[in-house]
Tab-separated table of C-alpha atoms in Angstrom:
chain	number	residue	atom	x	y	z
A	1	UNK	CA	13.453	6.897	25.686
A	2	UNK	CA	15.876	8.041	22.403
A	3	UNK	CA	15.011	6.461	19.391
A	4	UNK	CA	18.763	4.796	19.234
A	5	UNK	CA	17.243	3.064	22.221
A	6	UNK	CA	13.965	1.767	21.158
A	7	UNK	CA	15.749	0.933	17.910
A	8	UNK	CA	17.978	-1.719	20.286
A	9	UNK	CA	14.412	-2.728	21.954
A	10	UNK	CA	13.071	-3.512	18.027
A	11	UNK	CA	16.300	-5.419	17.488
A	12	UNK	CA	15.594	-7.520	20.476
A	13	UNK	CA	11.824	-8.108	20.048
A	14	UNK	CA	12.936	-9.193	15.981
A	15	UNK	CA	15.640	-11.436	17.103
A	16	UNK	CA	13.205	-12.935	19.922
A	17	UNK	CA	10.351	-13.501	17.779
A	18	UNK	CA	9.692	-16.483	15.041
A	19	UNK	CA	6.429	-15.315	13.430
A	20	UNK	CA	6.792	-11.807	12.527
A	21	UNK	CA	3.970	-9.667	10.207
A	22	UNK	CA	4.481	-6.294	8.946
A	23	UNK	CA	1.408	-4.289	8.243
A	24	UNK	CA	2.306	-1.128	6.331
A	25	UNK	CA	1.033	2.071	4.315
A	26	UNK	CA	2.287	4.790	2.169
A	27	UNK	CA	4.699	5.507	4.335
A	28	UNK	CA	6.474	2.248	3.706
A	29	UNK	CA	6.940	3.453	-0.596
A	30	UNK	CA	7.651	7.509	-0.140
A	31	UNK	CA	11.095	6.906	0.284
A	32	UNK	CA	10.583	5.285	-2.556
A	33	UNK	CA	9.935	8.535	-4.460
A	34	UNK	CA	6.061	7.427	-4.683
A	35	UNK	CA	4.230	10.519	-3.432
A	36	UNK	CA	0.777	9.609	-0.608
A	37	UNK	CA	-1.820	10.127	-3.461
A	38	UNK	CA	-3.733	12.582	-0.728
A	39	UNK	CA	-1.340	14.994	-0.257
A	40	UNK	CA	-2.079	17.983	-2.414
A	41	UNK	CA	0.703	19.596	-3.689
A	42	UNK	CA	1.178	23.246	-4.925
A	43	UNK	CA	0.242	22.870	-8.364
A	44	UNK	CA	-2.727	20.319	-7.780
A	45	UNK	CA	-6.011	23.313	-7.798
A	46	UNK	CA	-4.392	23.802	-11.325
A	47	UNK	CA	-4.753	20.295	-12.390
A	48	UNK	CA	-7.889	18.726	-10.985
A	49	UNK	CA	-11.208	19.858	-10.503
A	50	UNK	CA	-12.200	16.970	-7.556
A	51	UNK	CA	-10.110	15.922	-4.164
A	52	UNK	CA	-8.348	12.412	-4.467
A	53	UNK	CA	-10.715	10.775	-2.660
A	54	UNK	CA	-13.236	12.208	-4.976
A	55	UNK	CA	-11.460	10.763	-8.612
A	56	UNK	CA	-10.567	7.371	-6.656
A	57	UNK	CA	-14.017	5.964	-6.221
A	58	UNK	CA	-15.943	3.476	-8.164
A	59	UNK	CA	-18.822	6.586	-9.200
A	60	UNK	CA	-16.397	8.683	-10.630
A	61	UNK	CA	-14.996	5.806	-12.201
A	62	UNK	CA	-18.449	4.801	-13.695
A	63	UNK	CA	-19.470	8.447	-14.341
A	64	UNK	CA	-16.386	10.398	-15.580
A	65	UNK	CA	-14.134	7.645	-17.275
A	66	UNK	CA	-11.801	9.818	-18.800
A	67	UNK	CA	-10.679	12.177	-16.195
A	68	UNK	CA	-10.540	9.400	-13.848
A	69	UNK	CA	-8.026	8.062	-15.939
A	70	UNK	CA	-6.037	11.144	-16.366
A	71	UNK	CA	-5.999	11.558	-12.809
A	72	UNK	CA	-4.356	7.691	-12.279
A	73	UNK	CA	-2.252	7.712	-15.097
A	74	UNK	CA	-0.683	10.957	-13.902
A	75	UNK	CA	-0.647	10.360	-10.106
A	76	UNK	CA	-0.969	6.678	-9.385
A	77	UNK	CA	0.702	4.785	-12.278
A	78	UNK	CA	4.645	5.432	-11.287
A	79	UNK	CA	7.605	4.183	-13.417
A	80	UNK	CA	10.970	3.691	-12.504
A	81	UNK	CA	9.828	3.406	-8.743
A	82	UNK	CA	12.646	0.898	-7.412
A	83	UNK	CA	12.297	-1.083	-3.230
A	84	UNK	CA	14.454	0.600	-0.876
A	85	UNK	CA	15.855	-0.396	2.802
A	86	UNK	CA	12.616	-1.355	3.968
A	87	UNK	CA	11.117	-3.695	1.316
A	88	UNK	CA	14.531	-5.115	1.332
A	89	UNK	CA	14.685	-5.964	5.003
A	90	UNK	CA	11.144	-6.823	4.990
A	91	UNK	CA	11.967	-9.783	2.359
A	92	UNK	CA	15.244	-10.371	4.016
A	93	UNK	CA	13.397	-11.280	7.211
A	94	UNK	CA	11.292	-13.649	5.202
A	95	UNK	CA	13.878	-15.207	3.758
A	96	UNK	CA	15.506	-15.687	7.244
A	97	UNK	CA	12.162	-17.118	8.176
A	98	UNK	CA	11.274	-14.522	11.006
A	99	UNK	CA	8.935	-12.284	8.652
A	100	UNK	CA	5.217	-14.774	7.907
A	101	UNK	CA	4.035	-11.807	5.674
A	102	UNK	CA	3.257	-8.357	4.912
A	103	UNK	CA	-0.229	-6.824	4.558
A	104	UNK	CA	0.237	-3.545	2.722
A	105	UNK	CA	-2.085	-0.704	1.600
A	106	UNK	CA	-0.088	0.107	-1.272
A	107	UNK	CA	-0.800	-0.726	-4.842
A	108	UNK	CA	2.891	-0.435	-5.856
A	109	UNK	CA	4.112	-4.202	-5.938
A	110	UNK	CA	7.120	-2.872	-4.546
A	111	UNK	CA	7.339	-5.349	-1.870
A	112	UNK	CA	7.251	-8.156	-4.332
A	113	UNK	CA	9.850	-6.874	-6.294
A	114	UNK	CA	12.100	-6.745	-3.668
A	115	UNK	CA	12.092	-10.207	-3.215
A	116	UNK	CA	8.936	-10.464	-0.321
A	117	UNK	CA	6.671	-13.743	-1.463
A	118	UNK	CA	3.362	-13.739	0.862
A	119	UNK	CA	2.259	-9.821	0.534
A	120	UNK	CA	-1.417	-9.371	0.831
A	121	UNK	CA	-1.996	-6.330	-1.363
A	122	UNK	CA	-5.401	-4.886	0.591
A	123	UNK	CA	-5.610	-2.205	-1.907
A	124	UNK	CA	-4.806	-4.067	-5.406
A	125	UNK	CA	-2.285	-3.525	-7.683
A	126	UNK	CA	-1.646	-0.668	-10.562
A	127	UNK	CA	0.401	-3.546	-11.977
A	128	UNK	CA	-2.888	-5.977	-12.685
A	129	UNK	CA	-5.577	-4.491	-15.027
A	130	UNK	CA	-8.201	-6.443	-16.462
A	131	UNK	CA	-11.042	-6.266	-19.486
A	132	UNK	CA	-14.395	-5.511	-17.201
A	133	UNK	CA	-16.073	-7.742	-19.946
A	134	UNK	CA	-13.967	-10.661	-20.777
A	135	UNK	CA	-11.361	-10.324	-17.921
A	136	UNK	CA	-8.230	-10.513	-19.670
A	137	UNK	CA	-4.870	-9.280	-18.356
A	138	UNK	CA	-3.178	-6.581	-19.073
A	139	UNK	CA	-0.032	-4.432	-17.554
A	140	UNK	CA	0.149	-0.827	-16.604
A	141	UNK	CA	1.834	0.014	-19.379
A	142	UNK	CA	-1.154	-0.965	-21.714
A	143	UNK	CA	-3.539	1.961	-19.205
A	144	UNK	CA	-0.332	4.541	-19.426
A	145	UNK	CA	-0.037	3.945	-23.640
A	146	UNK	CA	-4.027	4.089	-24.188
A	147	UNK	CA	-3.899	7.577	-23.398
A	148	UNK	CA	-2.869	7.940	-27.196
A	149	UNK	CA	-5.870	6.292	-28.206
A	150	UNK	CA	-8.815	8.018	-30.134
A	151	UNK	CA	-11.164	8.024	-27.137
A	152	UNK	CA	-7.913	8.268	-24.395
A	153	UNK	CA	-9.500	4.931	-22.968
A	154	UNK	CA	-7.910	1.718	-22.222
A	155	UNK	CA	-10.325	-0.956	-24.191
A	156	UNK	CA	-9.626	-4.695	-24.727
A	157	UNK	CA	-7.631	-6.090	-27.274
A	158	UNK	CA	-9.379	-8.919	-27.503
A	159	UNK	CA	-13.293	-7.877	-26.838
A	160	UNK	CA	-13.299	-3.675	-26.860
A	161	UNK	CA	-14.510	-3.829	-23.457
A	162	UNK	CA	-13.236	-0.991	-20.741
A	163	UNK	CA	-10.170	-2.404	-19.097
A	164	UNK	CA	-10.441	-1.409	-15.296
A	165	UNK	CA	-7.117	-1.613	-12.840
A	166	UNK	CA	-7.390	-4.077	-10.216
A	167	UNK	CA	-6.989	-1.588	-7.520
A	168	UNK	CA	-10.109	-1.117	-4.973
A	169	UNK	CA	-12.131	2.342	-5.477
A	170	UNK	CA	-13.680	4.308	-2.424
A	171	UNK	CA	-17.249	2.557	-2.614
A	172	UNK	CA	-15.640	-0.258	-3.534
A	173	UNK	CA	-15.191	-3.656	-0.966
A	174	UNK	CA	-11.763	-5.617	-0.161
A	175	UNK	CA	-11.433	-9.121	-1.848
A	176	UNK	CA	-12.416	-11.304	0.796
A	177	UNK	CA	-9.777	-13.849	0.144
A	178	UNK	CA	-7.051	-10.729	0.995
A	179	UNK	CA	-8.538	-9.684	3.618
A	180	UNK	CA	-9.056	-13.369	5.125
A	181	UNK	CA	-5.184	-14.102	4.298
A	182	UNK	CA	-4.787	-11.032	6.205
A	183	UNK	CA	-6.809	-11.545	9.502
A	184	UNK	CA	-4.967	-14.940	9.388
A	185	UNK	CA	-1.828	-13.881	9.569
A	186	UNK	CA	-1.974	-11.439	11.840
A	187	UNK	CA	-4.074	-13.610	14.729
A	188	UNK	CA	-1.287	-16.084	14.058
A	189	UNK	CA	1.919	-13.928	14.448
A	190	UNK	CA	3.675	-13.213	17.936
A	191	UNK	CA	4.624	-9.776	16.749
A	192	UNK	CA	3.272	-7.020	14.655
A	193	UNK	CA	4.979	-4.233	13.252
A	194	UNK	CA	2.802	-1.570	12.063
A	195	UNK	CA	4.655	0.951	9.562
A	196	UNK	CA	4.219	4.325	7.739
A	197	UNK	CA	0.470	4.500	8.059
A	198	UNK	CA	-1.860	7.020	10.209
A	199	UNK	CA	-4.124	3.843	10.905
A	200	UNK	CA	-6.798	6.071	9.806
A	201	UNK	CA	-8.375	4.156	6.352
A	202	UNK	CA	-11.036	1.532	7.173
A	203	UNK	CA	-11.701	-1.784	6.895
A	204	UNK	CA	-7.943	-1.890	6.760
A	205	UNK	CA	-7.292	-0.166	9.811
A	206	UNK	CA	-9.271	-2.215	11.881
A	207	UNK	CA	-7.102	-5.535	11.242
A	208	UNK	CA	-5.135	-4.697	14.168
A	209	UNK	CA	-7.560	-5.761	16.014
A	210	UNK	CA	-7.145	-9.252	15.341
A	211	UNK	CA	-3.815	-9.396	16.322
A	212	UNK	CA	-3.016	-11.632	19.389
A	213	UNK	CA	0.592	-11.909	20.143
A	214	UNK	CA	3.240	-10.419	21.809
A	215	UNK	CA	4.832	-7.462	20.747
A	216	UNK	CA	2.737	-4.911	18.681
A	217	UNK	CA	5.303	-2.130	17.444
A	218	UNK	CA	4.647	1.527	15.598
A	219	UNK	CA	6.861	3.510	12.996
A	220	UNK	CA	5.495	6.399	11.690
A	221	UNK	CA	6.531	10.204	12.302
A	222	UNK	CA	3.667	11.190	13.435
A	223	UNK	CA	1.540	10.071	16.306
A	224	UNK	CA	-1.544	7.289	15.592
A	225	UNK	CA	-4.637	7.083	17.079
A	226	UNK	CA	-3.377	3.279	17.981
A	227	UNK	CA	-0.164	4.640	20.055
A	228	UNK	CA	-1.621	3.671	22.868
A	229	UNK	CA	-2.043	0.456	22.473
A	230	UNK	CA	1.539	-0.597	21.321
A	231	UNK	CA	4.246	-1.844	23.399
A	232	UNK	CA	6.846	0.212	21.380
A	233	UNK	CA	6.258	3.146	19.410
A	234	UNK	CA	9.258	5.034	17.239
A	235	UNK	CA	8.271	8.446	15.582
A	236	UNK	CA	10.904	8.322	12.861
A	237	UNK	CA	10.765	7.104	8.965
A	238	UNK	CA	10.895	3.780	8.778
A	239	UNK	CA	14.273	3.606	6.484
A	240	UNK	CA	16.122	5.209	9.322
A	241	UNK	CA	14.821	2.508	11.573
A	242	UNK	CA	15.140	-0.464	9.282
A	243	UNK	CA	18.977	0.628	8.196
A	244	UNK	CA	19.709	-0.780	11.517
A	245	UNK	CA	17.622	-3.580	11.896
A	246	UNK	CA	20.321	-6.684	11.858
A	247	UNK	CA	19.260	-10.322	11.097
């Protein structure tokens, strides 16, 4: 089947269904301009000494502050990062009332700002740091600007304790309440659509497993190990998909 055709067969099962959740991953924010953190580019050997997954977990965190933060403030922390088709349709099918939420391993907030209200952010949020000792708030650009401080630290205004992003490390666990919004919403919905992720990053990938309804559905240009299981699978981007997605 041509993707024009299972595009036609997404339109349907959207238009058909009343309780619709979207669970996506990087995929969802590189059109975006946000780069997957993994990927490696040409210049990256020059740059850093460890793998991603290496700098993005709670012991490298705890035992090499600094260049963990000169690792997220130069790859994770993006500005001028605006929603495009699909965070737009996403909240535009909540609005409508056919979209119940979006679970999303992205740390961007760039569903939210497209207008989407129940996101459960699996992963945290680069917008939400807080003081490890005292707990108060602050925004990324407080963690971008403390780069110019003496020690090239982010401490607390209030306290001088380490301020730590509210993003979840390797080695660190999911917030239960997330992850229990999550499971909710997915054993509740009639249809899942599952976009721009490779289903291969646990606990999150394993949600799908709750899900119950009627219509499971996969974007994402390349193949998943959960391909099998869907009822419709497109192998495109998801912004060439969602373009024609009509309420």
């Amino acid at each position: 089947m041509e993707n024009d055709e299972k595009i036609q067969q997404l339109q349907k099962i959207i238009d058909e269904s009343s309780s619709i959740v979207f669970f996506g991953g990087a995929g969802v924010s590189t059109e975006s301009g946000i780069p997957d953190f993994r990927s490696q580019d040409g210049l990256y050997q020059q740059q850093w000494k460890y793998p991603p997954e290496t700098i993005i977990s709670r012991s490298f965190f705890d035992a090499n502050t600094k260049e963990f933060y000169r690792f997220y403030r130069e790859k994770l922390i993006i500005r001028g990062a605006e929603p495009n088709i699909t965070h737009k349709k996403l909240a535009e099918l909540e609005a409508a009332g056919k979209l119940t939420a979006v679970v999303t391993q992205n740390i961007d907030g760039l569903h939210q700002k497209a207008g989407s209200k129940k996101v459960y952010e699996l992963h945290g949020s680069t917008l939400r740091n807080y003081c490890m000792n005292c707990h108060k708030f602050f925004d990324d650009k407080f963690i971008s600007d403390s780069a110019n401080s003496p020690d090239t630290l982010p401490h607390c205004t209030e306290c001088g304790g380490l301020v730590k992003p509210d993003v979840v490390l390797y080695e660190e666990g999911l917030d239960d309440k997330i992850i229990n919004g999550a499971v909710d919403a997915i054993a509740d919905c009639d249809t899942l659509i599952i976009g721009g992720t490779s289903l291969v990053v646990y606990p999150a990938a394993g949600l799908i497993r709750y899900f119950r309804g009627k219509h499971l559905v996969l974007i994402n240009k390349s193949e998943t190990q959960a391909d099998n299981m869907a009822d419709l699978v497109i192998h495109d981007s998801l912004g060439k998909v969602f373009e024609q997605i009509t309420l």
